[in-house]
PDB file of C-alpha atoms and ligand atoms in Angstrom:
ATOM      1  CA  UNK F   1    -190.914 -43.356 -49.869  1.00  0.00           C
ATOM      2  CA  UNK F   2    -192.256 -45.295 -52.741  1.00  0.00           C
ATOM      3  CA  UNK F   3    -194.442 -43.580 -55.124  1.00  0.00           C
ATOM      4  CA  UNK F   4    -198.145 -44.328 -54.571  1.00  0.00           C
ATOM      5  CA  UNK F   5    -199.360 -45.567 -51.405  1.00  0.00           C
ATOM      6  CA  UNK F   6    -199.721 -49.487 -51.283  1.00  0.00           C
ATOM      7  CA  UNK F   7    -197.188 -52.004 -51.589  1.00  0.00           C
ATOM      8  CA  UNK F   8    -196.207 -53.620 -54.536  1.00  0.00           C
ATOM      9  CA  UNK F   9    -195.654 -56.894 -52.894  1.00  0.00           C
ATOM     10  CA  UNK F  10    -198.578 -57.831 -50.803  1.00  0.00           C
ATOM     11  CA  UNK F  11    -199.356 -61.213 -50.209  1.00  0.00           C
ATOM     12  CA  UNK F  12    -202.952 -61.302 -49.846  1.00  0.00           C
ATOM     13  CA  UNK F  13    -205.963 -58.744 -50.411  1.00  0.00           C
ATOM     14  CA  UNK F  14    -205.996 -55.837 -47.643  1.00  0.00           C
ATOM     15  CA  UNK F  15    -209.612 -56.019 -46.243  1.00  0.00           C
ATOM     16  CA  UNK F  16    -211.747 -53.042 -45.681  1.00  0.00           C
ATOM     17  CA  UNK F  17    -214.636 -52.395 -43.549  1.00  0.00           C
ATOM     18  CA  UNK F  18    -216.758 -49.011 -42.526  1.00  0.00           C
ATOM     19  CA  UNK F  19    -220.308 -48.478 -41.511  1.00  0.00           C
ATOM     20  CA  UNK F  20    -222.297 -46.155 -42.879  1.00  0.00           C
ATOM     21  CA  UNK F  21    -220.444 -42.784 -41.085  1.00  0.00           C
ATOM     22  CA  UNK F  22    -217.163 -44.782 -43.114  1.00  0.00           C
ATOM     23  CA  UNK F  23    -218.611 -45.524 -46.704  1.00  0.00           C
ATOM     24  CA  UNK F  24    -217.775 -42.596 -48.544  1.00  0.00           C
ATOM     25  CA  UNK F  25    -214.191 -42.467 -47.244  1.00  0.00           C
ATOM     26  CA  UNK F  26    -213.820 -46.390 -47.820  1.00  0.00           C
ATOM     27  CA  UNK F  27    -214.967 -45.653 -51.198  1.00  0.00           C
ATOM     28  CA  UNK F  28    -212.545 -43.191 -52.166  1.00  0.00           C
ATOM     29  CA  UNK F  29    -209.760 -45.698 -50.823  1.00  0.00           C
ATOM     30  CA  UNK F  30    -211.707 -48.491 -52.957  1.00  0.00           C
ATOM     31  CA  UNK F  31    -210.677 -46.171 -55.980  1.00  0.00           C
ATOM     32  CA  UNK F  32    -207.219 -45.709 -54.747  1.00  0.00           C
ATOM     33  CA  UNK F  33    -206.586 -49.479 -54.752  1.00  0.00           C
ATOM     34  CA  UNK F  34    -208.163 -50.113 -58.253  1.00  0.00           C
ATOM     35  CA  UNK F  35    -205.936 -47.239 -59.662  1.00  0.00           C
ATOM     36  CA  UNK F  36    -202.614 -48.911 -57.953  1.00  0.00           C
ATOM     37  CA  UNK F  37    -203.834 -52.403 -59.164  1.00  0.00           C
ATOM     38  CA  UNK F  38    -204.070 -53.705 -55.467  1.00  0.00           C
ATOM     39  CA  UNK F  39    -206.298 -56.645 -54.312  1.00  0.00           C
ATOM     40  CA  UNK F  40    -208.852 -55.729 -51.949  1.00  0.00           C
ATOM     41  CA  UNK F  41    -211.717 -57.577 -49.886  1.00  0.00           C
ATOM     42  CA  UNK F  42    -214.225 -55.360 -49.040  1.00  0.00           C
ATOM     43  CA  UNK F  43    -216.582 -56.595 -46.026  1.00  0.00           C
ATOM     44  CA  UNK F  44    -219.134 -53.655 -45.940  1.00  0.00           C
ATOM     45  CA  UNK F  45    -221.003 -51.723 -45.881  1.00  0.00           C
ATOM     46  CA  UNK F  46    -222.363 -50.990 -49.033  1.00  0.00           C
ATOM     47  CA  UNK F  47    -223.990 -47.944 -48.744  1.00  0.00           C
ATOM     48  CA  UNK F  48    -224.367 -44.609 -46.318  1.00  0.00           C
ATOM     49  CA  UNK F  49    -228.106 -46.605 -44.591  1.00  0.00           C
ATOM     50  CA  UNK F  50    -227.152 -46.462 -41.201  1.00  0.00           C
ATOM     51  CA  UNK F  51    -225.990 -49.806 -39.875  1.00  0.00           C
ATOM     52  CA  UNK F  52    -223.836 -50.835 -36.706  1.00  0.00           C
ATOM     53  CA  UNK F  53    -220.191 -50.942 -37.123  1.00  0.00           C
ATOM     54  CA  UNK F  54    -219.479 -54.735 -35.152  1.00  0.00           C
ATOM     55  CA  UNK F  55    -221.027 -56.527 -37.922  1.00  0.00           C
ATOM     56  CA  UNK F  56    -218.766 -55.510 -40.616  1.00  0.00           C
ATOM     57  CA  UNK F  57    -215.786 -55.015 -38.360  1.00  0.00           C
ATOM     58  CA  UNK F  58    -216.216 -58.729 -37.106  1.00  0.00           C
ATOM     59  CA  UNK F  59    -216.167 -59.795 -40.531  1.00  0.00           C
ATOM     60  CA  UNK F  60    -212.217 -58.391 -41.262  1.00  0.00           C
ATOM     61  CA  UNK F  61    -211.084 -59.375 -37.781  1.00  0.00           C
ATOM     62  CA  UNK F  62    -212.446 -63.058 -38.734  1.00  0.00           C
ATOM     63  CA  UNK F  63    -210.415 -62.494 -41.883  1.00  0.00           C
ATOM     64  CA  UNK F  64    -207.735 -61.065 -39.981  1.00  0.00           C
ATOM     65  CA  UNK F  65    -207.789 -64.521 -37.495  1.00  0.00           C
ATOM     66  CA  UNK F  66    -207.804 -66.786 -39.921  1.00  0.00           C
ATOM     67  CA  UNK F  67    -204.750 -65.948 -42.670  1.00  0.00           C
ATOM     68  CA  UNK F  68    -207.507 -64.652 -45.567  1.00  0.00           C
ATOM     69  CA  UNK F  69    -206.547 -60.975 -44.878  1.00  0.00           C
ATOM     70  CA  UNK F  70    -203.012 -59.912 -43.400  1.00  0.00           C
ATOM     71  CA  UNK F  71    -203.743 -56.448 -43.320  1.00  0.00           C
ATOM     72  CA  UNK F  72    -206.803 -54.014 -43.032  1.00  0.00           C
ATOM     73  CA  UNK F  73    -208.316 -50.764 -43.223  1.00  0.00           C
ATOM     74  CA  UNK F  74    -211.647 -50.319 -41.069  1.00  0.00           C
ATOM     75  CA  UNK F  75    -213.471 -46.883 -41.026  1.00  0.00           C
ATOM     76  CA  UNK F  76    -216.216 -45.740 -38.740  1.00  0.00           C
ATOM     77  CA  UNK F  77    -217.227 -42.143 -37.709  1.00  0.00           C
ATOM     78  CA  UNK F  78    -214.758 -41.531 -35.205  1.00  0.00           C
ATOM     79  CA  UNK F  79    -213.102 -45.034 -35.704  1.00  0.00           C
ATOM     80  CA  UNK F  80    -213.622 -45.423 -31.747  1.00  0.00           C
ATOM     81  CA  UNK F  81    -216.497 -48.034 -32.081  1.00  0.00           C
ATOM     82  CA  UNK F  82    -214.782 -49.843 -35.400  1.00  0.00           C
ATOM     83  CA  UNK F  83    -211.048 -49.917 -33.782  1.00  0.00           C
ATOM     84  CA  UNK F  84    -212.472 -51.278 -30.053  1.00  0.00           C
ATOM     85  CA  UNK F  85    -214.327 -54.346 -31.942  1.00  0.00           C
ATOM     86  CA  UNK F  86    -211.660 -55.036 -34.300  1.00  0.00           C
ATOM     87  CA  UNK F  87    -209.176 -55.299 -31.004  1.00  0.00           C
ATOM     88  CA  UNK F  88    -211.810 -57.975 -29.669  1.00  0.00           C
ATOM     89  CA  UNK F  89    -210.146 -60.357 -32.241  1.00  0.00           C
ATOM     90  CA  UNK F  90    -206.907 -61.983 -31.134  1.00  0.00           C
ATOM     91  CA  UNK F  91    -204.396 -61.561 -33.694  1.00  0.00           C
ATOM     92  CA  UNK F  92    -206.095 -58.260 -34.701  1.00  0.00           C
ATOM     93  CA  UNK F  93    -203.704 -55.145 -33.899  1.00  0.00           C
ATOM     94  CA  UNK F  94    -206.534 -51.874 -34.838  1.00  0.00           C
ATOM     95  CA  UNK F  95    -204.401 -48.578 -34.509  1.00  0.00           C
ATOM     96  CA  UNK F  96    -206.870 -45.728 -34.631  1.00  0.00           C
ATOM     97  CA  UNK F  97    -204.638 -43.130 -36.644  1.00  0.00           C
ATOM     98  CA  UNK F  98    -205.540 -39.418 -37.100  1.00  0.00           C
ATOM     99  CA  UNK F  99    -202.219 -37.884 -38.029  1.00  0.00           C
ATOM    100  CA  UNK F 100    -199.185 -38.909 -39.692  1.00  0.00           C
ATOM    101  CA  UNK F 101    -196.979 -39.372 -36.817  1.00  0.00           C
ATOM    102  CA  UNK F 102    -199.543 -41.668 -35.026  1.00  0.00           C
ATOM    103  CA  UNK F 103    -199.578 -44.056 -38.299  1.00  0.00           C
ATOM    104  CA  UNK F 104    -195.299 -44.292 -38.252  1.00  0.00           C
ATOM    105  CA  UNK F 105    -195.483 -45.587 -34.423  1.00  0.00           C
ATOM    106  CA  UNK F 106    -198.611 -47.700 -35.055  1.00  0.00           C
ATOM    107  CA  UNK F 107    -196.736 -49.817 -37.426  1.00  0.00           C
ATOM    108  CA  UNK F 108    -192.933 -49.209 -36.379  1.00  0.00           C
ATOM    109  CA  UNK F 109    -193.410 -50.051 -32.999  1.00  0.00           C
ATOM    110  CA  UNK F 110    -197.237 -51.812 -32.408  1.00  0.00           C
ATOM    111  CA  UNK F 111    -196.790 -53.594 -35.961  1.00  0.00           C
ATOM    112  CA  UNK F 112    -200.529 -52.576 -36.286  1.00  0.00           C
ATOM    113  CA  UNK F 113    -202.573 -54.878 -38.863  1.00  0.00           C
ATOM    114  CA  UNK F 114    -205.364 -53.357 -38.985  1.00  0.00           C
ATOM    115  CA  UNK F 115    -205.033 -49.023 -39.652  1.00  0.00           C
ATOM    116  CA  UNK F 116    -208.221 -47.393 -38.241  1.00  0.00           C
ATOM    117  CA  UNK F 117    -209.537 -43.980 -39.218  1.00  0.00           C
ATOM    118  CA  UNK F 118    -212.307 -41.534 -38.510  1.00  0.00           C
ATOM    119  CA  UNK F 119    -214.148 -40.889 -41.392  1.00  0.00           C
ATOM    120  CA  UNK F 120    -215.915 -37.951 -40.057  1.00  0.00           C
ATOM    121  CA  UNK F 121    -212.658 -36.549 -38.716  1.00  0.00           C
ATOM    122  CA  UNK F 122    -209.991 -36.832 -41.736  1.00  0.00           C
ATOM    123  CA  UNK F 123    -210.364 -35.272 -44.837  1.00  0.00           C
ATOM    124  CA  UNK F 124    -209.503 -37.104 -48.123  1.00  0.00           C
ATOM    125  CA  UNK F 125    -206.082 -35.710 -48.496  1.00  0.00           C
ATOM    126  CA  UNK F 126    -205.445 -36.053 -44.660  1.00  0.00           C
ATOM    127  CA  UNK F 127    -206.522 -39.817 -45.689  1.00  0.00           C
ATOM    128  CA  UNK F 128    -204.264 -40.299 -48.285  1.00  0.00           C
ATOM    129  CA  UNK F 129    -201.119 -38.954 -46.145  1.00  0.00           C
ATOM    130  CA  UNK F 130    -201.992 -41.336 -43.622  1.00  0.00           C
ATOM    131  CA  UNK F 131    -202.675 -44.352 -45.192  1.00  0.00           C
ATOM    132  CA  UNK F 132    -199.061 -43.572 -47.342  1.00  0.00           C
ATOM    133  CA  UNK F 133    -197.136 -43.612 -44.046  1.00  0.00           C
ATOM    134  CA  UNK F 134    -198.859 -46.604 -42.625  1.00  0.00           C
ATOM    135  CA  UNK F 135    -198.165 -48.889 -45.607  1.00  0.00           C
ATOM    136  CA  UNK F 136    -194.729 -48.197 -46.246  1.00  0.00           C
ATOM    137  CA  UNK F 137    -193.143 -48.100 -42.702  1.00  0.00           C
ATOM    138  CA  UNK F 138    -191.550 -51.202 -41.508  1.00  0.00           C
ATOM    139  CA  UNK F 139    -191.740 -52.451 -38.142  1.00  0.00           C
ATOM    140  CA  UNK F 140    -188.417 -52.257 -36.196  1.00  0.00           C
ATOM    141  CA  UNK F 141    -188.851 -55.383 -34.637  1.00  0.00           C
ATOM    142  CA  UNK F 142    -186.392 -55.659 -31.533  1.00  0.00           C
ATOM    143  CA  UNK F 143    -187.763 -54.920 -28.025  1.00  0.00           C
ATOM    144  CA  UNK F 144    -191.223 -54.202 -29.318  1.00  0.00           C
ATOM    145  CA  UNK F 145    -191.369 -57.837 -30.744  1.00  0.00           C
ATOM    146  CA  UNK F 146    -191.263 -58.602 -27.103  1.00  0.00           C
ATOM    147  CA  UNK F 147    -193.785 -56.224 -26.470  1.00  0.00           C
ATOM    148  CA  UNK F 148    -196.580 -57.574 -28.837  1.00  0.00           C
ATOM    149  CA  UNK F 149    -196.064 -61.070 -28.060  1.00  0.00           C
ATOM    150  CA  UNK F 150    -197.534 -60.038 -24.321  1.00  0.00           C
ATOM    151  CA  UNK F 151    -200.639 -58.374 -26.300  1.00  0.00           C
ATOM    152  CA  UNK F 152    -202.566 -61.568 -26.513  1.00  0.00           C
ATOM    153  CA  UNK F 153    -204.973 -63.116 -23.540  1.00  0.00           C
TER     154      UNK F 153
HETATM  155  C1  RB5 A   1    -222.212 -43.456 -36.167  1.00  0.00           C
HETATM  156  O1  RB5 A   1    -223.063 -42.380 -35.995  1.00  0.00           O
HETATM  157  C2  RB5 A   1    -221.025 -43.340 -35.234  1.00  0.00           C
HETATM  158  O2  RB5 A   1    -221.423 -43.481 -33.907  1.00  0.00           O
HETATM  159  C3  RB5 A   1    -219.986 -44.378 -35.600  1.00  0.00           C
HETATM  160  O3  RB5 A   1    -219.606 -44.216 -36.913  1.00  0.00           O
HETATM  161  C4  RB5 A   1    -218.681 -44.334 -34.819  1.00  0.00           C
HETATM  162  O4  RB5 A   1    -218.177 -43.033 -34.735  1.00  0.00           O
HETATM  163  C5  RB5 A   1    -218.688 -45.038 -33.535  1.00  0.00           C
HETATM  164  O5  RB5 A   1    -217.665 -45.157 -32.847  1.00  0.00           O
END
């Protein structure tokens, strides 16, 4: 694995979205991103006031659906609410990852877009391990190809 945790060669800004259960946890990924010199859009919220997760989580899966963002990072309390309206959107793929191993098959064989995770679950560390795996795993392609391409209704 590459040192750090995003790629070098992304192609357009990764979006982020949390409420407010998500803020502090999208913020300390906000610093991670500045420190690796990646491009980020960040959709909201803005602060820890409570809010309701669909409005900022319809905001990356419009960016998702429409080229602006290829990939995203969306944080809600237990990511349940955040992932299911991400997943609304039709070329949104939302894997709600909580360990490691969930984040390799989430992008190796789902070729997730979008990595979910529970702010209130996942400590920072626990965060960081995640996110590492999920950016730098390649999807295999092949017979899950196949797979995705049913996905859409
Ligand atoms: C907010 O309290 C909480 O319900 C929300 O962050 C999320 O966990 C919903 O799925």
């Amino acid at each position: 694995m590459q040192e750090g945790i995003f790629p070098k060669n992304l192609t357009s800004p990764i979006g982020l979205c949390s409420d407010h259960a998500g803020y502090e946890l999208k913020e300390y990924i906000i610093g991670i991103l500045k420190a690796e010199g990646v491009t980020y859009n960040d959709f909201g919220t803005y602060s820890e006031a409570s809010c309701d997760y669909p409005d900022f989580a319809h905001q990356l899966g419009a960016a998702i659906d429409n080229g602006e963002c290829e990939l995203g990072i969306a944080i809600c309390g237990t990511g349940n609410g955040i992932n299911m309206t991400l997943n609304k959107h039709q070329k949104v793929r939302s894997a709600l990852c909580w360990k490691e191993d969930i984040a390799l098959f989430a992008k190796s064989h789902n070729n997730a877009n979008v990595i979910t995770l529970p702010g209130r679950i996942v400590t920072h560390e626990e965060a960081r391990r995640i996110l590492k795996v999920f950016f730098q795993t390649e999807f295999e392609g092949g017979r899950h190809q196949k797979r995705i391409d049913k996905i859409p209704l």
